[in-house]
Short mmCIF file of C-alpha atoms in Angstrom, two decimals:
data_model
loop_
_atom_site.label_atom_id
_atom_site.label_comp_id
_atom_site.label_asym_id
_atom_site.label_seq_id
_atom_site.Cartn_x
_atom_site.Cartn_y
_atom_site.Cartn_z
CA UNK Q 19 42.55 71.14 153.16
CA UNK Q 20 46.52 70.58 151.68
CA UNK Q 21 45.42 73.16 149.14
CA UNK Q 22 44.10 75.54 151.49
CA UNK Q 23 47.36 74.79 153.85
CA UNK Q 24 49.52 75.58 151.25
CA UNK Q 25 47.74 78.70 149.96
CA UNK Q 26 48.05 79.52 153.75
CA UNK Q 27 51.14 79.02 153.84
CA UNK Q 28 52.36 80.96 150.91
CA UNK Q 29 50.54 83.91 152.20
CA UNK Q 30 53.67 85.53 154.60
CA UNK Q 31 55.89 85.16 151.39
CA UNK Q 32 53.54 87.09 148.88
CA UNK Q 33 53.03 89.44 151.82
CA UNK Q 34 56.73 89.68 152.22
CA UNK Q 35 57.47 90.32 148.50
CA UNK Q 36 54.94 92.68 148.65
CA UNK Q 37 56.23 94.73 151.37
CA UNK Q 38 59.75 94.32 149.35
CA UNK Q 39 58.27 95.99 146.41
CA UNK Q 40 56.30 98.62 148.67
CA UNK Q 41 59.51 99.60 150.32
CA UNK Q 42 61.84 100.03 146.68
CA UNK Q 43 58.61 101.98 145.37
CA UNK Q 44 58.79 104.56 148.16
CA UNK Q 45 62.71 104.80 147.79
CA UNK Q 46 62.06 105.60 144.38
CA UNK Q 47 59.41 108.20 145.17
CA UNK Q 48 61.01 109.58 148.56
CA UNK Q 49 64.02 109.55 147.79
CA UNK Q 50 64.87 110.22 143.97
CA UNK Q 51 61.57 111.42 142.27
CA UNK Q 52 61.03 114.00 144.93
CA UNK Q 53 64.24 115.09 144.34
CA UNK Q 54 63.50 116.23 140.94
CA UNK Q 55 59.79 117.49 141.50
CA UNK Q 56 62.03 120.79 142.74
CA UNK Q 57 64.27 121.20 139.88
CA UNK Q 58 63.43 123.66 137.24
CA UNK Q 59 62.11 121.64 133.63
CA UNK Q 60 64.22 123.58 131.00
CA UNK Q 61 62.53 125.03 127.61
CA UNK Q 62 61.74 122.48 125.51
CA UNK Q 63 63.17 124.00 122.12
CA UNK Q 64 65.28 121.62 120.05
CA UNK Q 65 64.24 119.49 117.44
CA UNK Q 66 65.84 116.35 116.11
CA UNK Q 67 68.35 118.02 113.96
CA UNK Q 68 69.58 120.55 115.98
CA UNK Q 69 68.82 118.57 119.42
CA UNK Q 70 70.02 115.16 118.80
CA UNK Q 71 71.59 114.34 115.53
CA UNK Q 72 74.42 117.45 115.44
CA UNK Q 73 75.51 117.02 119.11
CA UNK Q 74 75.59 113.35 118.33
CA UNK Q 75 77.57 113.59 115.40
CA UNK Q 76 80.03 115.71 117.00
CA UNK Q 77 80.77 113.31 119.74
CA UNK Q 78 81.45 110.42 117.36
CA UNK Q 79 83.28 111.66 115.02
CA UNK Q 80 86.71 111.89 117.04
CA UNK Q 81 90.22 111.92 116.55
CA UNK Q 82 90.59 108.02 115.35
CA UNK Q 83 88.83 109.30 112.29
CA UNK Q 84 92.07 111.20 111.28
CA UNK Q 85 94.65 109.52 112.80
CA UNK Q 86 93.64 105.93 112.57
CA UNK Q 87 91.77 105.14 109.82
CA UNK Q 88 94.04 104.72 107.05
CA UNK Q 89 96.35 102.42 109.88
CA UNK Q 90 93.19 100.13 110.62
CA UNK Q 91 92.81 99.39 106.82
CA UNK Q 92 96.18 98.91 106.22
CA UNK Q 93 96.38 96.29 108.75
CA UNK Q 94 93.28 94.70 108.54
CA UNK Q 95 92.34 95.26 104.50
CA UNK Q 96 89.26 96.56 103.23
CA UNK Q 97 86.90 93.22 103.67
CA UNK Q 98 87.71 92.78 107.32
CA UNK Q 99 87.38 96.87 108.33
CA UNK Q 100 84.21 97.16 106.24
CA UNK Q 101 83.30 93.75 108.77
CA UNK Q 102 84.54 95.68 111.58
CA UNK Q 103 82.41 98.78 111.06
CA UNK Q 104 79.11 96.65 110.01
CA UNK Q 105 79.84 94.98 113.42
CA UNK Q 106 80.55 98.43 115.48
CA UNK Q 107 77.09 100.09 113.74
CA UNK Q 108 75.54 96.67 114.76
CA UNK Q 109 76.08 96.97 118.42
CA UNK Q 110 75.02 100.85 118.14
CA UNK Q 111 72.06 100.21 116.76
CA UNK Q 112 70.78 97.86 119.16
CA UNK Q 113 71.81 100.17 121.89
CA UNK Q 114 69.73 103.14 120.14
CA UNK Q 115 67.15 100.69 119.93
CA UNK Q 116 66.95 99.87 123.70
CA UNK Q 117 67.44 103.46 124.60
CA UNK Q 118 64.43 104.42 122.19
CA UNK Q 119 62.42 101.98 123.91
CA UNK Q 120 62.79 103.10 127.09
CA UNK Q 121 62.41 106.50 125.84
CA UNK Q 122 59.36 106.22 124.23
CA UNK Q 123 57.49 105.37 127.58
CA UNK Q 124 57.42 109.09 127.90
CA UNK Q 125 55.98 110.92 131.19
CA UNK Q 126 59.44 111.34 133.66
CA UNK Q 127 61.40 108.61 132.45
CA UNK Q 128 62.04 110.61 129.05
CA UNK Q 129 63.13 113.72 130.39
CA UNK Q 130 66.54 112.88 131.23
CA UNK Q 131 69.82 111.43 130.10
CA UNK Q 132 70.53 107.57 129.54
CA UNK Q 133 71.15 107.30 133.58
CA UNK Q 134 67.82 109.48 134.12
CA UNK Q 135 65.68 106.68 131.88
CA UNK Q 136 67.56 103.82 132.94
CA UNK Q 137 67.51 104.71 136.53
CA UNK Q 138 63.72 105.58 136.49
CA UNK Q 139 62.75 102.67 134.22
CA UNK Q 140 64.47 99.76 135.86
CA UNK Q 141 65.32 101.17 139.14
CA UNK Q 142 68.24 103.71 141.07
CA UNK Q 143 70.33 100.85 142.02
CA UNK Q 144 70.51 99.38 138.54
CA UNK Q 145 70.69 102.98 137.00
CA UNK Q 146 73.42 103.74 139.68
CA UNK Q 147 75.52 100.70 138.26
CA UNK Q 148 75.04 101.44 134.54
CA UNK Q 149 75.52 105.27 135.31
CA UNK Q 150 78.96 104.94 136.91
CA UNK Q 151 80.38 102.75 133.71
CA UNK Q 152 78.69 105.55 131.45
CA UNK Q 153 80.58 108.46 133.42
CA UNK Q 154 83.63 106.43 133.12
CA UNK Q 155 83.53 105.55 129.49
CA UNK Q 156 82.98 109.61 129.01
CA UNK Q 157 85.82 110.34 131.27
CA UNK Q 158 87.97 107.96 129.28
CA UNK Q 159 86.45 109.63 125.99
CA UNK Q 160 87.92 112.66 126.94
CA UNK Q 161 91.06 111.22 127.40
CA UNK Q 162 91.52 109.70 124.19
CA UNK Q 163 90.74 113.13 122.36
CA UNK Q 164 93.17 114.83 124.45
CA UNK Q 165 96.10 112.58 123.78
CA UNK Q 166 95.08 112.69 120.29
CA UNK Q 167 95.34 116.36 119.97
CA UNK Q 168 98.70 116.25 121.68
CA UNK Q 169 99.32 113.44 118.80
CA UNK Q 170 98.49 115.86 116.54
CA UNK Q 171 100.78 118.76 117.81
CA UNK Q 172 103.75 116.37 117.79
CA UNK Q 173 103.34 115.99 114.33
CA UNK Q 174 103.05 119.59 113.05
CA UNK Q 175 106.11 120.30 115.57
CA UNK Q 176 108.79 117.65 115.82
CA UNK Q 177 110.57 119.80 118.42
CA UNK Q 178 107.48 119.46 120.90
CA UNK Q 179 108.66 115.52 121.00
CA UNK Q 180 110.56 115.20 124.31
CA UNK Q 181 110.53 112.32 126.53
CA UNK Q 182 106.89 111.46 128.07
CA UNK Q 183 105.83 114.53 126.03
CA UNK Q 184 102.45 112.57 125.47
CA UNK Q 185 102.01 112.49 129.59
CA UNK Q 186 103.44 115.89 130.02
CA UNK Q 187 101.45 118.03 127.31
CA UNK Q 188 98.37 115.62 127.57
CA UNK Q 189 98.30 116.83 131.57
CA UNK Q 190 98.34 120.52 130.52
CA UNK Q 191 95.68 120.27 127.93
CA UNK Q 192 93.68 118.27 130.45
CA UNK Q 193 94.13 120.80 132.96
CA UNK Q 194 93.35 123.91 130.70
CA UNK Q 195 90.49 122.26 129.88
CA UNK Q 196 88.92 121.53 133.29
CA UNK Q 197 89.91 125.30 134.15
CA UNK Q 198 87.88 126.27 131.03
CA UNK Q 199 85.00 124.01 131.96
CA UNK Q 200 85.01 125.42 135.87
CA UNK Q 201 85.23 129.04 134.52
CA UNK Q 202 83.46 129.43 131.08
CA UNK Q 203 80.73 127.04 130.26
CA UNK Q 204 78.72 129.62 128.75
CA UNK Q 205 81.63 130.52 126.08
CA UNK Q 206 81.88 126.80 125.72
CA UNK Q 207 78.41 126.65 124.50
CA UNK Q 208 78.27 129.65 122.40
CA UNK Q 209 81.27 128.29 120.37
CA UNK Q 210 79.59 125.21 119.52
CA UNK Q 211 78.31 125.95 115.87
CA UNK Q 212 82.55 127.09 115.56
CA UNK Q 213 83.40 124.03 116.76
CA UNK Q 214 81.25 121.85 114.29
CA UNK Q 215 82.32 123.57 111.60
CA UNK Q 216 85.94 122.75 112.61
CA UNK Q 217 85.38 119.45 112.47
CA UNK Q 218 83.81 119.99 108.99
CA UNK Q 219 86.32 121.76 107.24
CA UNK Q 220 88.45 119.09 108.63
CA UNK Q 221 86.05 116.38 107.13
CA UNK Q 222 86.33 117.86 104.15
CA UNK Q 223 90.21 117.95 103.78
CA UNK Q 224 90.13 114.34 104.33
CA UNK Q 225 87.86 113.45 101.43
CA UNK Q 226 88.88 116.12 99.32
CA UNK Q 227 92.40 114.94 99.42
CA UNK Q 228 91.60 111.10 99.55
CA UNK Q 229 89.73 112.11 96.38
CA UNK Q 230 92.43 114.16 94.50
CA UNK Q 231 95.83 112.84 95.46
CA UNK Q 232 98.41 112.26 95.05
CA UNK Q 233 99.58 115.57 95.45
CA UNK Q 234 103.31 115.80 94.78
CA UNK Q 235 104.64 117.90 97.49
CA UNK Q 236 107.90 117.08 96.97
CA UNK Q 237 108.73 113.58 98.91
CA UNK Q 238 109.20 111.58 96.08
CA UNK Q 239 110.63 108.53 98.88
CA UNK Q 240 106.54 108.25 100.06
CA UNK Q 241 104.67 109.25 96.79
CA UNK Q 242 106.01 106.14 94.96
CA UNK Q 243 103.22 104.37 97.40
CA UNK Q 244 100.52 106.66 96.52
CA UNK Q 245 98.61 105.90 93.84
CA UNK Q 246 95.21 107.98 93.87
CA UNK Q 247 92.33 106.46 93.32
CA UNK Q 248 92.87 103.00 91.56
CA UNK Q 249 91.19 99.63 91.76
CA UNK Q 250 94.34 97.63 91.71
CA UNK Q 251 95.28 99.47 94.86
CA UNK Q 252 91.89 98.63 95.85
CA UNK Q 253 92.26 94.88 95.51
CA UNK Q 254 95.64 95.17 96.52
CA UNK Q 255 94.15 95.82 100.00
CA UNK Q 256 91.25 94.29 99.95
CA UNK Q 257 92.61 91.38 102.39
CA UNK Q 258 94.09 91.49 105.52
CA UNK Q 259 98.28 92.11 106.33
CA UNK Q 260 98.59 92.00 109.84
CA UNK Q 261 101.63 92.19 111.49
CA UNK Q 262 102.73 90.44 114.68
CA UNK Q 263 101.33 93.12 116.54
CA UNK Q 264 97.72 93.19 115.50
CA UNK Q 265 94.95 91.08 115.03
CA UNK Q 266 91.20 91.38 113.98
CA UNK Q 267 90.40 92.13 117.67
CA UNK Q 268 92.88 94.97 118.14
CA UNK Q 269 91.60 96.61 114.99
CA UNK Q 270 87.95 96.36 116.41
CA UNK Q 271 89.00 98.17 119.69
CA UNK Q 272 90.94 101.07 117.62
CA UNK Q 273 88.06 101.73 116.04
CA UNK Q 274 84.76 100.87 118.06
CA UNK Q 275 85.14 104.13 119.90
CA UNK Q 276 83.98 105.98 116.91
CA UNK Q 277 80.38 104.66 118.41
CA UNK Q 278 80.62 105.72 121.75
CA UNK Q 279 79.53 108.72 121.06
CA UNK Q 280 75.62 107.74 120.15
CA UNK Q 281 73.92 108.51 123.32
CA UNK Q 282 74.98 112.31 123.05
CA UNK Q 283 71.53 113.56 121.86
CA UNK Q 284 69.89 111.58 125.03
CA UNK Q 285 71.97 113.73 127.09
CA UNK Q 286 69.78 116.75 126.15
CA UNK Q 287 66.69 115.43 126.21
CA UNK Q 288 65.46 118.34 128.55
CA UNK Q 289 65.94 120.99 125.79
CA UNK Q 290 63.92 118.45 123.33
CA UNK Q 291 60.56 119.66 122.07
CA UNK Q 292 59.10 115.81 121.98
CA UNK Q 293 62.05 113.74 123.71
CA UNK Q 294 60.89 110.23 122.64
CA UNK Q 295 60.20 110.93 119.52
CA UNK Q 296 63.25 113.19 118.64
CA UNK Q 297 65.72 110.65 120.47
CA UNK Q 298 65.03 107.96 118.51
CA UNK Q 299 64.99 110.10 115.29
CA UNK Q 300 67.79 112.08 115.67
CA UNK Q 301 70.16 109.08 117.03
CA UNK Q 302 69.02 106.85 114.20
CA UNK Q 303 69.68 108.84 111.85
CA UNK Q 304 73.06 109.85 113.14
CA UNK Q 305 74.47 106.16 113.67
CA UNK Q 306 73.43 105.71 109.88
CA UNK Q 307 74.86 108.72 108.72
CA UNK Q 308 78.00 108.22 110.36
CA UNK Q 309 77.90 104.47 109.37
CA UNK Q 310 78.18 105.91 105.64
CA UNK Q 311 80.59 107.88 106.23
CA UNK Q 312 82.69 105.48 108.18
CA UNK Q 313 82.53 103.03 105.32
CA UNK Q 314 83.04 105.67 102.34
CA UNK Q 315 86.78 106.76 104.49
CA UNK Q 316 87.62 103.29 104.37
CA UNK Q 317 87.16 102.43 101.32
CA UNK Q 318 88.70 105.77 99.80
CA UNK Q 319 92.16 104.83 102.20
CA UNK Q 320 91.96 101.34 100.61
CA UNK Q 321 91.91 102.64 97.54
CA UNK Q 322 94.69 105.39 97.59
CA UNK Q 323 98.04 103.85 99.32
CA UNK Q 324 99.53 100.83 99.33
CA UNK Q 325 99.11 99.28 102.65
CA UNK Q 326 102.72 99.19 103.37
CA UNK Q 327 102.80 102.93 103.26
CA UNK Q 328 99.38 103.02 105.44
CA UNK Q 329 100.91 100.73 108.06
CA UNK Q 330 104.00 102.96 108.44
CA UNK Q 331 106.35 100.21 107.07
CA UNK Q 332 108.43 102.27 104.32
CA UNK Q 333 111.78 104.30 104.46
CA UNK Q 334 111.62 107.27 106.72
CA UNK Q 335 109.07 105.99 108.75
CA UNK Q 336 109.54 105.11 112.44
CA UNK Q 337 106.43 105.14 114.66
CA UNK Q 338 103.16 106.29 114.21
CA UNK Q 339 103.54 110.33 114.74
CA UNK Q 340 106.12 110.42 111.96
CA UNK Q 341 103.26 108.05 109.69
CA UNK Q 342 100.79 110.61 110.49
CA UNK Q 343 102.95 113.80 109.59
CA UNK Q 344 103.70 111.92 106.03
CA UNK Q 345 100.20 110.82 105.61
CA UNK Q 346 98.55 114.10 106.18
CA UNK Q 347 101.23 115.84 104.56
CA UNK Q 348 101.28 113.99 101.31
CA UNK Q 349 97.31 112.87 100.82
CA UNK Q 350 95.23 115.47 103.18
CA UNK Q 351 94.41 118.70 101.57
CA UNK Q 352 96.26 121.45 103.28
CA UNK Q 353 95.09 124.50 101.47
CA UNK Q 354 97.96 126.58 103.79
CA UNK Q 355 100.41 125.18 105.91
CA UNK Q 356 99.39 122.92 108.89
CA UNK Q 357 95.57 123.54 108.44
CA UNK Q 358 94.98 119.58 108.67
CA UNK Q 359 96.48 119.33 111.49
CA UNK Q 360 95.29 122.85 113.54
CA UNK Q 361 91.61 121.26 112.65
CA UNK Q 362 92.49 117.98 113.90
CA UNK Q 363 93.87 119.70 117.44
CA UNK Q 364 90.67 122.26 117.64
CA UNK Q 365 88.35 119.29 116.56
CA UNK Q 366 89.91 116.88 119.62
CA UNK Q 367 90.13 119.26 122.39
CA UNK Q 368 86.39 120.38 121.63
CA UNK Q 369 85.21 116.93 121.90
CA UNK Q 370 87.19 116.47 125.17
CA UNK Q 371 85.93 119.20 126.08
CA UNK Q 372 82.12 118.40 125.44
CA UNK Q 373 83.23 115.21 127.56
CA UNK Q 374 84.28 116.92 130.68
CA UNK Q 375 81.15 119.32 130.53
CA UNK Q 376 79.13 116.32 130.78
CA UNK Q 377 80.64 113.38 132.88
CA UNK Q 378 80.80 115.84 135.91
CA UNK Q 379 76.93 116.53 135.64
CA UNK Q 380 75.94 112.93 135.11
CA UNK Q 381 78.09 112.19 138.31
CA UNK Q 382 76.84 114.58 140.23
CA UNK Q 383 73.46 113.20 139.43
CA UNK Q 384 74.17 109.80 140.59
CA UNK Q 385 75.09 111.76 143.88
CA UNK Q 386 72.33 113.57 144.05
CA UNK Q 387 70.11 110.32 144.07
CA UNK Q 388 71.73 109.00 147.46
CA UNK Q 389 72.54 105.55 146.08
CA UNK Q 390 75.94 105.52 146.54
CA UNK Q 391 76.75 106.64 150.52
CA UNK Q 392 80.82 107.28 148.89
CA UNK Q 393 79.39 109.82 146.02
CA UNK Q 394 77.46 111.88 148.90
CA UNK Q 395 80.38 114.29 148.86
CA UNK Q 396 79.88 115.35 145.28
CA UNK Q 397 76.48 115.70 145.29
CA UNK Q 398 76.60 119.54 146.10
CA UNK Q 399 76.57 122.37 143.62
CA UNK Q 400 78.56 125.54 143.84
CA UNK Q 401 76.63 129.25 144.00
CA UNK Q 402 76.51 129.12 140.42
CA UNK Q 403 74.85 125.87 140.07
CA UNK Q 404 77.70 124.24 138.82
CA UNK Q 405 78.74 120.57 139.65
CA UNK Q 406 82.16 121.66 141.33
CA UNK Q 407 83.01 119.10 143.22
CA UNK Q 408 82.20 116.18 140.34
CA UNK Q 409 84.30 118.45 137.73
CA UNK Q 410 86.87 118.09 140.54
CA UNK Q 411 86.74 114.38 140.86
CA UNK Q 412 86.47 113.73 137.12
CA UNK Q 413 89.70 115.80 136.52
CA UNK Q 414 91.35 113.88 138.91
CA UNK Q 415 90.63 110.22 137.17
CA UNK Q 416 91.52 112.11 133.44
CA UNK Q 417 94.13 112.87 134.94
CA UNK Q 418 95.60 109.65 135.90
CA UNK Q 419 94.32 108.25 132.51
CA UNK Q 420 96.26 110.42 130.69
CA UNK Q 421 99.30 109.33 132.00
CA UNK Q 422 98.76 105.78 130.02
CA UNK Q 423 100.22 108.43 127.08
CA UNK Q 424 98.89 106.03 124.23
CA UNK Q 425 95.97 105.82 121.94
CA UNK Q 426 96.51 102.20 121.27
CA UNK Q 427 96.24 101.65 124.98
CA UNK Q 428 93.33 103.97 125.61
CA UNK Q 429 90.98 103.21 122.93
CA UNK Q 430 90.96 98.93 124.07
CA UNK Q 431 89.96 100.24 127.43
CA UNK Q 432 87.10 102.47 126.10
CA UNK Q 433 85.71 100.04 123.69
CA UNK Q 434 85.21 97.31 126.89
#
């Protein structure tokens, strides 16, 4: 009888749990999935290479590769830098494995981006929480790349350096990028191949310059620190040489954003022939290829110049802008004047532009799912089917973050 009475006492709790589960299920079906059934499905035409690998690499290879890699290896040394790359790669690998496992469940879950997958697999409430953080990360990546373009411009044209020039020029760039997204997204899409070629050219300029350095461009004050590829320089830079403002944590925070674009391929799941398969193959290939590239660049930087030069501690260098100007002029290959700077500026602005395309659409999807009442005004689309309200809100947040005005301050926030 005691067993029977205990079972009877558990029945109301079981019924309550079943009712709550049924309520959550109805909420997901009625308020989220029913809305998706009315959305037109795009043609799934691309494979793992064009649909996932290329856009993922484009979003991972940002301004930090061109303007901060030499500084990181100058501070952390080759050994700790390789540890930083390996640690970041491991985190990216685990994230990709988790995303691939969700995408491999197939069906509706695998037909959208990261927010879509998480909200449909684990529930809309958890999906909204992760989605908002993901939207903020994409927005901050746009800010990071925009500030990188401003810093490159300052290196190429010293006259552009005036008080608060990073904030002023960054705000102007961000406003121009937002207007471009608002009025010409089709043009941006068509220029995707051009942007990819610019990134590849800029990377080639750095690789070729590092392999063939020194170039003897007429700056003996700095050329004395540039040895070219040398085993003696390699072992001299093997250990860390941190100054009072840096340590392993700051170096890790400065590098980690180089692995924050790994979900870009999943954002394009609706145009893939086989989303579960292609997301897995393309993303794993992109992070593994990037890992090899990052390691090779750090080894080349550590083998090419003395760590004091890479840190900017030599005579005539006063800040990171002076350091970047001297490094690009003396080591990077420039077939015509300012070619490397032009490539860095275009590559940075193109990545910032891609982020401003993705972030408003992600925010509009979260608002459309009607999880958070405060986001409801951002759900409607314009007459052209564009998330104009979400774009405006994203721009306001990005414009405020641009006022930080320094890459070293934005990168750790993005790494969090």
